[in-house]
Amino acid sequence: MSAAHGTEERILDAATELFSERGYAATTTRAIADAAGVNEVTLFRRFESKAGVLRALGARLAERQAGRAAQAAPDSESVRETLLRLARMEIEGAIEGGGLAIRLAFEARSVPEVGELLGEGIPSNLEGLAEYLAEHQRTGELRADVDPRVMAEAFFGLTSSYVMYRMVMGAADVPADIDSDEGIEQLFDLFWSGAASREER
Amino acid sequence: MSAAHGTEERILDAATELFSERGYAATTTRAIADAAGVNEVTLFRRFESKAGVLRALGARLAERQAGRAAQAAPDSESVRETLLRLARMEIEGAIEGGGLAIRLAFEARSVPEVGELLGEGIPSNLEGLAEYLAEHQRTGELRADVDPRVMAEAFFGLTSSYVMYRMVMGAADVPADIDSDEGIEQLFDLFWSGAASREER
DNA sequence: AGCAGGGGCAAGTAAGTACTTGCTTGACAT
DNA sequence: ATGTCAAGCAAGTACTTACTTGCCCCTGCT
């Protein structure tokens, strides 16, 4: 069982890498099997189908994301701290999956099984954040002259573009210093300086 | 000749829409032909191959982009004006292509012909903007405590995410008011408030 | 009238790809 | 020793997809 578990993990790891590099549709089951050092037939025996691999992958990602979220949510912190933490979580999660989620998002509408997996994830995230922001616009912590949805979009734009550029051009082309914790902090600070009310910043 | 020209245009229009919706690899030549109201064979007669359609599309886009760029570059304007104009150009161009460029960027590494078409475009854009920003950090118009490359990344992140969300979730889910000129302005303002030096904003 | 060129239609080829089947091997447990 | 389970290997099926070929029709020019 532990051996079987091991090969499943290896297959999922390989799939993660290939899906995030080439996308779901462009990745062949043979390529996944080869990258995992496993026979293609084994892939089908473990996970029924290519879509099965995707589902298992989704489950594993959700689990890890939940793990990250669980060790958070102390509610006695400032808006700035909350948003920064959210940004970190977003970026960490995205980086860990090698940009998998973002990459798959682009296939959600053309590949049915990908759409199913992602479901309502992204829109609801955006709506949720917009609500949170609107609330703190009312309390005066955030500037009120910008539509909260625009603000939410800008926030996700920053975090996702952080990952996006690393995917679109090879990671090699990205200056090393941006790739650090400080890079995230600077990026967030840019957003924060723009979004906070004058008194807060 | 004008008839032939017309069908070519229709094919390119259809390809633009489909490529930006589903990506290059996932779009079949038959789908393009159907969408253009044309026989699949005609597509191959006009443009040699699927890659040929892509090349023609690239040429047409470059032409239009050049057109937009040409009617610009008055150098006696402020940094803010320059950047806002750039943001508008970016977004307009991206929207006009239905997000084509961004979508294709994700396929650049897995589909050779797409990679060829896009070439060095994106990295050089980023570098160029970073240089411009660094220059104006020195003159004190932009805050100096943020890496110019991070700033450039944030800028492109904003503009591209504007388009991205409209692609990832159906355009229908996007609140209409964000989709206006004012949305762009707000988004840019968010960036500007974060990036400008204290005296400038 | 004649002819050239753009385009439709039917059919076919070659390659790739998800997925299947049947058989073998090796490790481990009883 | 015998059975079980994971995994490899070879081969094949069914389907999709880029691209081809051959033939026809129509329009417009001379």
CSV table of C-alpha atoms (C1' of nucleotides) in Angstrom, one decimal:
chain,number,residue,atom,x,y,z
A,1,MET,CA,0.0,0.0,0.0
A,2,SER,CA,2.8,2.4,0.8
A,3,ALA,CA,4.4,1.5,-2.5
A,4,ALA,CA,1.1,2.1,-4.3
A,5,HIS,CA,0.7,5.4,-2.5
A,6,GLY,CA,4.2,6.3,-3.5
A,7,THR,CA,3.5,5.9,-7.2
A,8,GLU,CA,0.3,7.8,-7.0
A,9,GLU,CA,2.2,10.7,-5.4
A,10,ARG,CA,4.8,10.5,-8.1
A,11,ILE,CA,2.1,10.6,-10.8
A,12,LEU,CA,0.4,13.6,-9.2
A,13,ASP,CA,3.7,15.4,-8.8
A,14,ALA,CA,4.5,14.9,-12.5
A,15,ALA,CA,1.0,15.9,-13.5
A,16,THR,CA,1.3,19.1,-11.4
A,17,GLU,CA,4.4,20.1,-13.2
A,18,LEU,CA,3.2,19.3,-16.6
A,19,PHE,CA,-0.2,20.7,-16.3
A,20,SER,CA,1.2,24.0,-15.0
A,21,GLU,CA,3.8,24.1,-17.7
A,22,ARG,CA,1.7,23.1,-20.7
A,23,GLY,CA,-1.9,23.2,-19.5
A,24,TYR,CA,-4.2,20.3,-19.1
A,25,ALA,CA,-5.3,19.7,-22.6
A,26,ALA,CA,-1.8,19.8,-24.0
A,27,THR,CA,-0.4,17.3,-21.6
A,28,THR,CA,-0.6,13.7,-22.7
A,29,THR,CA,-1.1,10.8,-20.3
A,30,ARG,CA,2.0,9.3,-21.7
A,31,ALA,CA,4.0,12.4,-20.9
A,32,ILE,CA,2.7,12.3,-17.3
A,33,ALA,CA,3.6,8.6,-17.0
A,34,ASP,CA,7.1,9.1,-18.4
A,35,ALA,CA,7.8,12.0,-16.1
A,36,ALA,CA,6.6,10.0,-13.2
A,37,GLY,CA,8.8,7.1,-14.3
A,38,VAL,CA,5.8,4.9,-14.5
A,39,ASN,CA,4.1,2.9,-17.2
A,40,GLU,CA,1.1,4.7,-18.8
A,41,VAL,CA,-1.1,1.8,-18.0
A,42,THR,CA,-0.4,2.2,-14.3
A,43,LEU,CA,-1.7,5.7,-14.5
A,44,PHE,CA,-5.1,4.4,-15.7
A,45,ARG,CA,-5.1,1.7,-13.2
A,46,ARG,CA,-4.6,4.1,-10.3
A,47,PHE,CA,-6.8,6.9,-11.6
A,48,GLU,CA,-9.4,5.7,-14.0
A,49,SER,CA,-8.8,8.5,-16.5
A,50,LYS,CA,-6.9,11.7,-17.3
A,51,ALA,CA,-9.8,13.6,-15.7
A,52,GLY,CA,-9.3,11.3,-12.6
A,53,VAL,CA,-5.8,12.5,-12.3
A,54,LEU,CA,-7.0,16.1,-12.4
A,55,ARG,CA,-9.6,15.5,-9.8
A,56,ALA,CA,-7.1,13.8,-7.4
A,57,LEU,CA,-4.8,16.8,-8.0
A,58,GLY,CA,-7.6,19.2,-7.2
A,59,ALA,CA,-8.3,17.3,-4.0
A,60,ARG,CA,-4.7,17.4,-2.9
A,61,LEU,CA,-4.4,21.1,-3.6
A,62,ALA,CA,-7.6,21.9,-1.7
A,63,GLU,CA,-6.3,19.9,1.2
A,64,ARG,CA,-3.1,21.9,1.3
A,65,GLN,CA,-4.8,25.2,0.8
A,66,ALA,CA,-7.1,24.3,3.7
A,67,GLY,CA,-4.0,23.6,5.8
A,68,ARG,CA,-2.6,27.0,5.1
A,69,ALA,CA,-5.9,28.7,5.8
A,70,ALA,CA,-6.4,26.9,9.0
A,71,GLN,CA,-3.3,28.3,10.6
A,72,ALA,CA,-4.6,31.8,10.0
A,73,ALA,CA,-7.7,33.9,10.7
A,74,PRO,CA,-6.7,35.6,13.9
A,75,ASP,CA,-9.3,38.4,13.6
A,76,SER,CA,-7.7,40.9,15.9
A,77,GLU,CA,-5.4,42.3,13.3
A,78,SER,CA,-5.4,45.4,11.1
A,79,VAL,CA,-6.8,45.6,7.6
A,80,ARG,CA,-3.3,45.9,6.3
A,81,GLU,CA,-2.1,42.8,8.1
A,82,THR,CA,-5.1,40.8,7.0
A,83,LEU,CA,-4.6,41.8,3.4
A,84,LEU,CA,-0.9,41.1,3.5
A,85,ARG,CA,-1.5,37.7,4.9
A,86,LEU,CA,-4.0,37.0,2.2
A,87,ALA,CA,-1.6,38.1,-0.4
A,88,ARG,CA,1.1,35.8,1.0
A,89,MET,CA,-1.4,32.9,1.1
A,90,GLU,CA,-2.4,33.5,-2.5
A,91,ILE,CA,1.1,33.7,-3.8
A,92,GLU,CA,2.4,30.8,-1.7
A,93,GLY,CA,-0.5,28.6,-2.8
A,94,ALA,CA,0.0,29.6,-6.4
A,95,ILE,CA,3.7,29.2,-6.4
A,96,GLU,CA,3.5,25.8,-4.7
A,97,GLY,CA,1.3,24.5,-7.5
A,98,GLY,CA,3.7,26.0,-10.0
A,99,GLY,CA,1.0,28.3,-11.1
A,100,LEU,CA,-1.3,25.4,-11.7
A,101,ALA,CA,-4.5,27.2,-10.6
A,102,ILE,CA,-3.9,30.2,-12.8
A,103,ARG,CA,-3.0,28.1,-15.7
A,104,LEU,CA,-6.0,25.9,-15.3
A,105,ALA,CA,-8.2,29.0,-15.0
A,106,PHE,CA,-7.5,29.7,-18.6
A,107,GLU,CA,-8.8,26.3,-19.6
A,108,ALA,CA,-11.9,26.4,-17.5
A,109,ARG,CA,-14.1,27.5,-20.3
A,110,SER,CA,-12.8,25.3,-23.0
A,111,VAL,CA,-12.2,22.0,-21.1
A,112,PRO,CA,-15.3,20.9,-19.3
A,113,GLU,CA,-13.6,18.8,-16.6
A,114,VAL,CA,-11.3,21.7,-15.7
A,115,GLY,CA,-14.4,24.0,-15.4
A,116,GLU,CA,-16.0,21.6,-13.1
A,117,LEU,CA,-13.0,21.4,-10.8
A,118,LEU,CA,-12.5,25.1,-10.5
A,119,GLY,CA,-16.2,25.8,-10.4
A,120,GLU,CA,-17.2,29.0,-8.8
A,121,GLY,CA,-13.8,29.5,-7.1
A,122,ILE,CA,-12.6,32.6,-8.7
A,123,PRO,CA,-15.7,34.7,-9.0
A,124,SER,CA,-16.7,34.0,-5.4
A,125,ASN,CA,-13.2,34.9,-4.2
A,126,LEU,CA,-13.4,38.2,-5.9
A,127,GLU,CA,-16.9,38.9,-4.6
A,128,GLY,CA,-15.8,38.0,-1.1
A,129,LEU,CA,-12.8,40.2,-1.1
A,130,ALA,CA,-14.9,43.1,-2.5
A,131,GLU,CA,-17.3,42.8,0.3
A,132,TYR,CA,-14.5,42.8,2.9
A,133,LEU,CA,-13.0,45.9,1.2
A,134,ALA,CA,-16.3,47.7,1.0
A,135,GLU,CA,-16.8,47.2,4.7
A,136,HIS,CA,-13.5,48.8,5.5
A,137,GLN,CA,-14.2,51.6,3.1
A,138,ARG,CA,-17.2,52.4,5.3
A,139,THR,CA,-15.0,52.5,8.5
A,140,GLY,CA,-12.6,54.9,6.7
A,141,GLU,CA,-9.6,52.6,6.7
A,142,LEU,CA,-9.7,52.3,2.9
A,143,ARG,CA,-10.2,55.1,0.4
A,144,ALA,CA,-13.8,55.3,-0.6
A,145,ASP,CA,-13.5,56.9,-4.0
A,146,VAL,CA,-12.7,53.6,-5.8
A,147,ASP,CA,-15.2,50.8,-6.5
A,148,PRO,CA,-14.5,48.0,-4.1
A,149,ARG,CA,-14.7,45.5,-7.0
A,150,VAL,CA,-12.0,47.4,-8.9
A,151,MET,CA,-10.0,47.4,-5.7
A,152,ALA,CA,-10.4,43.6,-5.3
A,153,GLU,CA,-9.5,43.1,-8.9
A,154,ALA,CA,-6.4,45.1,-8.5
A,155,PHE,CA,-5.5,43.0,-5.5
A,156,PHE,CA,-5.8,39.7,-7.3
A,157,GLY,CA,-4.2,41.3,-10.3
A,158,LEU,CA,-1.1,42.0,-8.3
A,159,THR,CA,-0.8,38.6,-6.6
A,160,SER,CA,-1.7,36.6,-9.7
A,161,SER,CA,0.6,38.7,-12.0
A,162,TYR,CA,3.4,37.9,-9.6
A,163,VAL,CA,2.9,34.3,-10.5
A,164,MET,CA,1.9,34.9,-14.1
A,165,TYR,CA,5.2,36.5,-15.2
A,166,ARG,CA,7.1,33.6,-13.7
A,167,MET,CA,5.1,31.2,-15.8
A,168,VAL,CA,4.9,33.1,-19.0
A,169,MET,CA,8.5,33.8,-19.3
A,170,GLY,CA,10.8,31.1,-17.9
A,171,ALA,CA,11.5,31.7,-14.3
A,172,ALA,CA,15.1,32.2,-15.4
A,173,ASP,CA,14.3,35.6,-16.9
A,174,VAL,CA,12.9,36.9,-13.6
A,175,PRO,CA,15.4,39.0,-11.6
A,176,ALA,CA,16.2,37.0,-8.5
A,177,ASP,CA,15.6,39.7,-5.9
A,178,ILE,CA,12.0,40.1,-7.0
A,179,ASP,CA,11.4,36.5,-6.4
A,180,SER,CA,12.0,36.8,-2.6
A,181,ASP,CA,9.8,37.6,0.3
A,182,GLU,CA,10.8,41.2,0.0
A,183,GLY,CA,9.4,41.3,-3.5
A,184,ILE,CA,6.0,40.3,-2.2
A,185,GLU,CA,6.2,42.9,0.5
A,186,GLN,CA,7.1,45.6,-2.0
A,187,LEU,CA,4.4,44.6,-4.3
A,188,PHE,CA,1.8,44.6,-1.6
A,189,ASP,CA,3.1,47.9,-0.3
A,190,LEU,CA,2.4,49.4,-3.7
A,191,PHE,CA,-1.1,48.2,-3.5
A,192,TRP,CA,-1.6,49.3,0.0
A,193,SER,CA,-0.2,52.8,-0.5
A,194,GLY,CA,-2.8,53.1,-3.3
A,195,ALA,CA,-5.7,51.6,-1.5
A,196,ALA,CA,-5.5,52.9,2.0
A,197,SER,CA,-7.1,56.1,3.1
A,198,ARG,CA,-4.8,59.0,3.6
A,199,GLU,CA,-4.8,58.7,7.4
A,200,GLU,CA,-4.0,55.0,7.3
A,201,ARG,CA,-1.0,55.1,5.1
B,1,MET,CA,-9.6,40.1,-55.2
B,2,SER,CA,-11.7,42.1,-52.8
B,3,ALA,CA,-13.9,39.0,-52.3
B,4,ALA,CA,-10.8,37.0,-51.5
B,5,HIS,CA,-9.7,39.7,-49.1
B,6,GLY,CA,-13.0,39.6,-47.4
B,7,THR,CA,-12.9,35.9,-46.7
B,8,GLU,CA,-9.4,36.2,-45.3
B,9,GLU,CA,-10.6,38.9,-42.9
B,10,ARG,CA,-13.5,36.8,-41.8
B,11,ILE,CA,-11.2,33.9,-41.1
B,12,LEU,CA,-8.8,36.0,-39.2
B,13,ASP,CA,-11.7,37.5,-37.2
B,14,ALA,CA,-13.0,34.1,-36.3
B,15,ALA,CA,-9.6,32.9,-35.4
B,16,THR,CA,-9.0,35.9,-33.1
B,17,GLU,CA,-12.2,35.1,-31.2
B,18,LEU,CA,-11.6,31.4,-30.9
B,19,PHE,CA,-7.9,31.6,-30.1
B,20,SER,CA,-8.6,34.1,-27.3
B,21,GLU,CA,-11.5,32.0,-26.0
B,22,ARG,CA,-10.0,28.5,-26.1
B,23,GLY,CA,-6.3,29.1,-26.9
B,24,TYR,CA,-4.4,28.1,-30.0
B,25,ALA,CA,-4.0,24.4,-29.5
B,26,ALA,CA,-7.6,23.8,-28.5
B,27,THR,CA,-9.0,25.5,-31.5
B,28,THR,CA,-9.6,23.3,-34.5
B,29,THR,CA,-9.3,24.5,-38.1
B,30,ARG,CA,-12.8,23.2,-38.6
B,31,ALA,CA,-14.1,25.4,-35.8
B,32,ILE,CA,-12.4,28.5,-37.3
B,33,ALA,CA,-13.8,27.7,-40.7
B,34,ASP,CA,-17.3,27.2,-39.3
B,35,ALA,CA,-17.2,30.4,-37.3
B,36,ALA,CA,-16.1,32.3,-40.4
B,37,GLY,CA,-18.9,30.7,-42.4
B,38,VAL,CA,-16.4,29.2,-44.8
B,39,ASN,CA,-15.3,25.8,-45.9
B,40,GLU,CA,-12.4,24.3,-44.0
B,41,VAL,CA,-10.5,23.8,-47.3
B,42,THR,CA,-10.7,27.5,-48.1
B,43,LEU,CA,-8.8,28.2,-44.9
B,44,PHE,CA,-5.9,26.0,-46.1
B,45,ARG,CA,-6.0,27.5,-49.5
B,46,ARG,CA,-5.7,31.0,-48.2
B,47,PHE,CA,-3.3,30.4,-45.4
B,48,GLU,CA,-1.3,27.3,-46.0
B,49,SER,CA,-1.7,25.9,-42.5
B,50,LYS,CA,-3.0,26.6,-39.0
B,51,ALA,CA,0.3,28.1,-38.1
B,52,GLY,CA,-0.1,30.3,-41.2
B,53,VAL,CA,-3.4,31.7,-39.8
B,54,LEU,CA,-1.6,32.5,-36.5
B,55,ARG,CA,1.2,34.3,-38.4
B,56,ALA,CA,-1.2,36.4,-40.4
B,57,LEU,CA,-3.0,37.2,-37.2
B,58,GLY,CA,0.2,38.3,-35.5
B,59,ALA,CA,1.0,40.5,-38.5
B,60,ARG,CA,-2.4,42.1,-38.3
B,61,LEU,CA,-2.2,42.7,-34.6
B,62,ALA,CA,1.3,44.2,-34.9
B,63,GLU,CA,0.1,46.5,-37.6
B,64,ARG,CA,-2.8,47.8,-35.5
B,65,GLN,CA,-0.6,48.1,-32.4
B,66,ALA,CA,1.8,50.2,-34.4
B,67,GLY,CA,-1.0,52.3,-35.5
B,68,ARG,CA,-2.0,53.0,-31.9
B,69,ALA,CA,1.6,53.7,-30.9
B,70,ALA,CA,2.2,56.1,-33.8
B,71,GLN,CA,-0.5,58.5,-32.7
B,72,ALA,CA,1.2,58.9,-29.4
B,73,ALA,CA,4.6,59.8,-27.9
B,74,PRO,CA,4.1,63.5,-27.3
B,75,ASP,CA,7.1,63.8,-24.9
B,76,SER,CA,6.1,67.0,-23.2
B,77,GLU,CA,3.7,65.3,-20.8
B,78,SER,CA,3.9,64.3,-17.2
B,79,VAL,CA,4.9,60.9,-15.9
B,80,ARG,CA,1.4,60.3,-14.8
B,81,GLU,CA,0.0,61.2,-18.2
B,82,THR,CA,2.5,59.0,-19.9
B,83,LEU,CA,1.8,56.0,-17.8
B,84,LEU,CA,-2.0,56.5,-18.0
B,85,ARG,CA,-1.7,56.6,-21.8
B,86,LEU,CA,0.4,53.4,-21.7
B,87,ALA,CA,-2.1,51.7,-19.6
B,88,ARG,CA,-4.9,52.7,-21.9
B,89,MET,CA,-2.9,51.4,-24.9
B,90,GLU,CA,-2.2,48.1,-23.2
B,91,ILE,CA,-5.8,47.6,-22.3
B,92,GLU,CA,-7.2,48.7,-25.5
B,93,GLY,CA,-4.9,46.5,-27.5
B,94,ALA,CA,-5.6,43.6,-25.3
B,95,ILE,CA,-9.3,44.1,-25.3
B,96,GLU,CA,-9.4,44.5,-29.0
B,97,GLY,CA,-7.7,41.2,-29.5
B,98,GLY,CA,-10.2,39.7,-27.0
B,99,GLY,CA,-7.3,39.0,-24.7
B,100,LEU,CA,-5.5,37.1,-27.5
B,101,ALA,CA,-2.0,38.2,-26.5
B,102,ILE,CA,-2.4,37.2,-22.9
B,103,ARG,CA,-3.9,34.0,-23.7
B,104,LEU,CA,-1.3,33.1,-26.2
B,105,ALA,CA,1.4,34.0,-23.8
B,106,PHE,CA,0.5,31.0,-21.8
B,107,GLU,CA,1.0,28.8,-24.7
B,108,ALA,CA,4.3,30.3,-25.8
B,109,ARG,CA,6.3,27.6,-24.0
B,110,SER,CA,4.3,24.6,-25.0
B,111,VAL,CA,3.4,25.4,-28.6
B,112,PRO,CA,6.5,26.2,-30.7
B,113,GLU,CA,4.8,28.4,-33.3
B,114,VAL,CA,3.2,30.5,-30.7
B,115,GLY,CA,6.5,31.0,-29.0
B,116,GLU,CA,8.1,32.1,-32.2
B,117,LEU,CA,5.3,34.6,-32.8
B,118,LEU,CA,5.6,36.2,-29.4
B,119,GLY,CA,9.3,36.0,-29.3
B,120,GLU,CA,10.9,38.4,-26.9
B,121,GLY,CA,7.9,40.7,-26.7
B,122,ILE,CA,7.0,40.5,-23.1
B,123,PRO,CA,10.3,40.5,-21.3
B,124,SER,CA,11.6,43.4,-23.3
B,125,ASN,CA,8.4,45.4,-22.5
B,126,LEU,CA,8.9,44.8,-18.8
B,127,GLU,CA,12.6,45.8,-19.0
B,128,GLY,CA,11.8,48.9,-21.0
B,129,LEU,CA,9.2,50.1,-18.6
B,130,ALA,CA,11.4,49.4,-15.6
B,131,GLU,CA,14.1,51.6,-17.1
B,132,TYR,CA,11.6,54.4,-17.6
B,133,LEU,CA,10.4,54.1,-14.1
B,134,ALA,CA,13.9,54.0,-12.6
B,135,GLU,CA,14.7,57.2,-14.5
B,136,HIS,CA,11.8,59.0,-12.8
B,137,GLN,CA,12.6,57.6,-9.5
B,138,ARG,CA,15.9,59.5,-9.8
B,139,THR,CA,14.1,62.7,-10.6
B,140,GLY,CA,11.9,62.2,-7.5
B,141,GLU,CA,8.6,61.9,-9.3
B,142,LEU,CA,8.2,58.2,-8.3
B,143,ARG,CA,8.9,56.8,-4.9
B,144,ALA,CA,12.4,55.3,-4.7
B,145,ASP,CA,11.9,52.7,-2.1
B,146,VAL,CA,10.5,50.1,-4.4
B,147,ASP,CA,12.5,48.1,-7.0
B,148,PRO,CA,11.6,49.5,-10.4
B,149,ARG,CA,11.1,46.0,-11.8
B,150,VAL,CA,8.6,45.3,-9.1
B,151,MET,CA,6.9,48.5,-10.0
B,152,ALA,CA,6.8,47.6,-13.7
B,153,GLU,CA,5.5,44.2,-12.8
B,154,ALA,CA,2.7,45.8,-10.8
B,155,PHE,CA,1.8,48.0,-13.6
B,156,PHE,CA,1.5,45.2,-16.2
B,157,GLY,CA,-0.2,43.1,-13.5
B,158,LEU,CA,-2.9,45.7,-13.2
B,159,THR,CA,-3.5,46.1,-16.9
B,160,SER,CA,-3.3,42.5,-17.8
B,161,SER,CA,-5.4,41.4,-14.9
B,162,TYR,CA,-8.1,43.8,-16.1
B,163,VAL,CA,-8.3,41.7,-19.2
B,164,MET,CA,-7.6,38.5,-17.5
B,165,TYR,CA,-10.6,38.4,-15.3
B,166,ARG,CA,-12.8,39.1,-18.3
B,167,MET,CA,-11.4,36.1,-20.0
B,168,VAL,CA,-11.3,33.7,-17.1
B,169,MET,CA,-14.8,34.2,-16.0
B,170,GLY,CA,-17.2,35.0,-18.7
B,171,ALA,CA,-17.4,38.7,-19.5
B,172,ALA,CA,-21.0,38.5,-18.3
B,173,ASP,CA,-20.0,38.0,-14.7
B,174,VAL,CA,-18.0,41.3,-14.7
B,175,PRO,CA,-19.9,44.2,-13.3
B,176,ALA,CA,-20.6,46.5,-16.1
B,177,ASP,CA,-19.4,49.7,-14.5
B,178,ILE,CA,-15.9,48.3,-14.2
B,179,ASP,CA,-15.9,47.6,-17.8
B,180,SER,CA,-15.9,51.3,-18.7
B,181,ASP,CA,-13.3,54.0,-19.1
B,182,GLU,CA,-13.8,55.0,-15.6
B,183,GLY,CA,-12.8,51.5,-14.5
B,184,ILE,CA,-9.5,51.8,-16.2
B,185,GLU,CA,-9.0,55.2,-14.7
B,186,GLN,CA,-9.8,54.0,-11.2
B,187,LEU,CA,-7.5,51.0,-11.6
B,188,PHE,CA,-4.7,53.3,-12.8
B,189,ASP,CA,-5.3,55.7,-10.0
B,190,LEU,CA,-4.9,52.9,-7.5
B,191,PHE,CA,-1.5,52.1,-9.1
B,192,TRP,CA,-0.5,55.8,-9.3
B,193,SER,CA,-1.4,56.6,-5.7
B,194,GLY,CA,0.9,53.7,-4.7
B,195,ALA,CA,3.7,54.5,-7.0
B,196,ALA,CA,4.0,58.2,-7.0
B,197,SER,CA,6.3,60.0,-4.6
B,198,ARG,CA,4.4,61.8,-1.8
B,199,GLU,CA,4.8,65.2,-3.4
B,200,GLU,CA,3.5,64.1,-6.7
B,201,ARG,CA,0.3,62.5,-5.5
C,1,DA,C1',-18.3,32.3,-76.0
C,2,DG,C1',-14.5,31.3,-73.3
C,3,DC,C1',-11.8,31.2,-69.5
C,4,DA,C1',-9.7,32.2,-64.9
C,5,DG,C1',-10.2,32.4,-60.1
C,6,DG,C1',-12.6,32.1,-55.7
C,7,DG,C1',-15.0,28.9,-53.2
C,8,DG,C1',-18.0,24.8,-51.9
C,9,DC,C1',-18.4,19.5,-51.2
C,10,DA,C1',-17.0,14.6,-50.4
C,11,DA,C1',-13.7,11.7,-49.3
C,12,DG,C1',-9.4,10.3,-47.7
C,13,DT,C1',-4.6,10.1,-45.4
C,14,DA,C1',-1.5,10.2,-41.5
C,15,DA,C1',-0.5,11.1,-37.1
C,16,DG,C1',-1.6,11.6,-32.3
C,17,DT,C1',-4.0,10.4,-28.1
C,18,DA,C1',-7.1,8.5,-24.4
C,19,DC,C1',-8.0,4.3,-23.0
C,20,DT,C1',-8.2,-1.2,-23.2
C,21,DT,C1',-6.7,-6.0,-23.1
C,22,DG,C1',-3.9,-9.9,-22.2
C,23,DC,C1',0.1,-11.5,-20.5
C,24,DT,C1',4.4,-11.6,-17.5
C,25,DT,C1',7.3,-10.5,-13.5
C,26,DG,C1',8.5,-9.7,-8.9
C,27,DA,C1',7.6,-9.0,-3.9
C,28,DC,C1',5.3,-10.4,0.0
C,29,DA,C1',2.3,-13.1,3.1
C,30,DT,C1',0.2,-17.2,4.5
D,1,DA,C1',4.3,-23.6,-2.3
D,2,DT,C1',0.6,-20.9,-3.5
D,3,DG,C1',-2.2,-16.8,-3.9
D,4,DT,C1',-2.3,-11.8,-4.2
D,5,DC,C1',-1.2,-7.4,-5.5
D,6,DA,C1',1.4,-3.7,-7.9
D,7,DA,C1',3.5,-2.8,-11.9
D,8,DG,C1',5.7,-3.5,-16.6
D,9,DC,C1',5.2,-4.5,-21.6
D,10,DA,C1',3.1,-5.1,-26.3
D,11,DA,C1',-0.5,-4.5,-29.0
D,12,DG,C1',-4.7,-2.8,-30.4
D,13,DT,C1',-9.2,0.2,-30.7
D,14,DA,C1',-11.7,4.3,-31.5
D,15,DC,C1',-11.6,8.9,-32.3
D,16,DT,C1',-9.9,13.5,-33.4
D,17,DT,C1',-7.5,16.6,-36.2
D,18,DA,C1',-4.3,18.9,-39.5
D,19,DC,C1',-4.0,18.7,-44.1
D,20,DT,C1',-4.8,16.8,-49.2
D,21,DT,C1',-7.0,15.7,-53.5
D,22,DG,C1',-10.3,15.8,-57.1
D,23,DC,C1',-14.3,17.6,-58.9
D,24,DC,C1',-17.9,20.9,-59.3
D,25,DC,C1',-20.3,25.6,-59.5
D,26,DC,C1',-20.5,30.4,-60.0
D,27,DT,C1',-19.1,35.1,-61.1
D,28,DG,C1',-16.9,38.4,-63.8
D,29,DC,C1',-13.8,39.8,-67.4
D,30,DT,C1',-12.5,40.1,-72.3
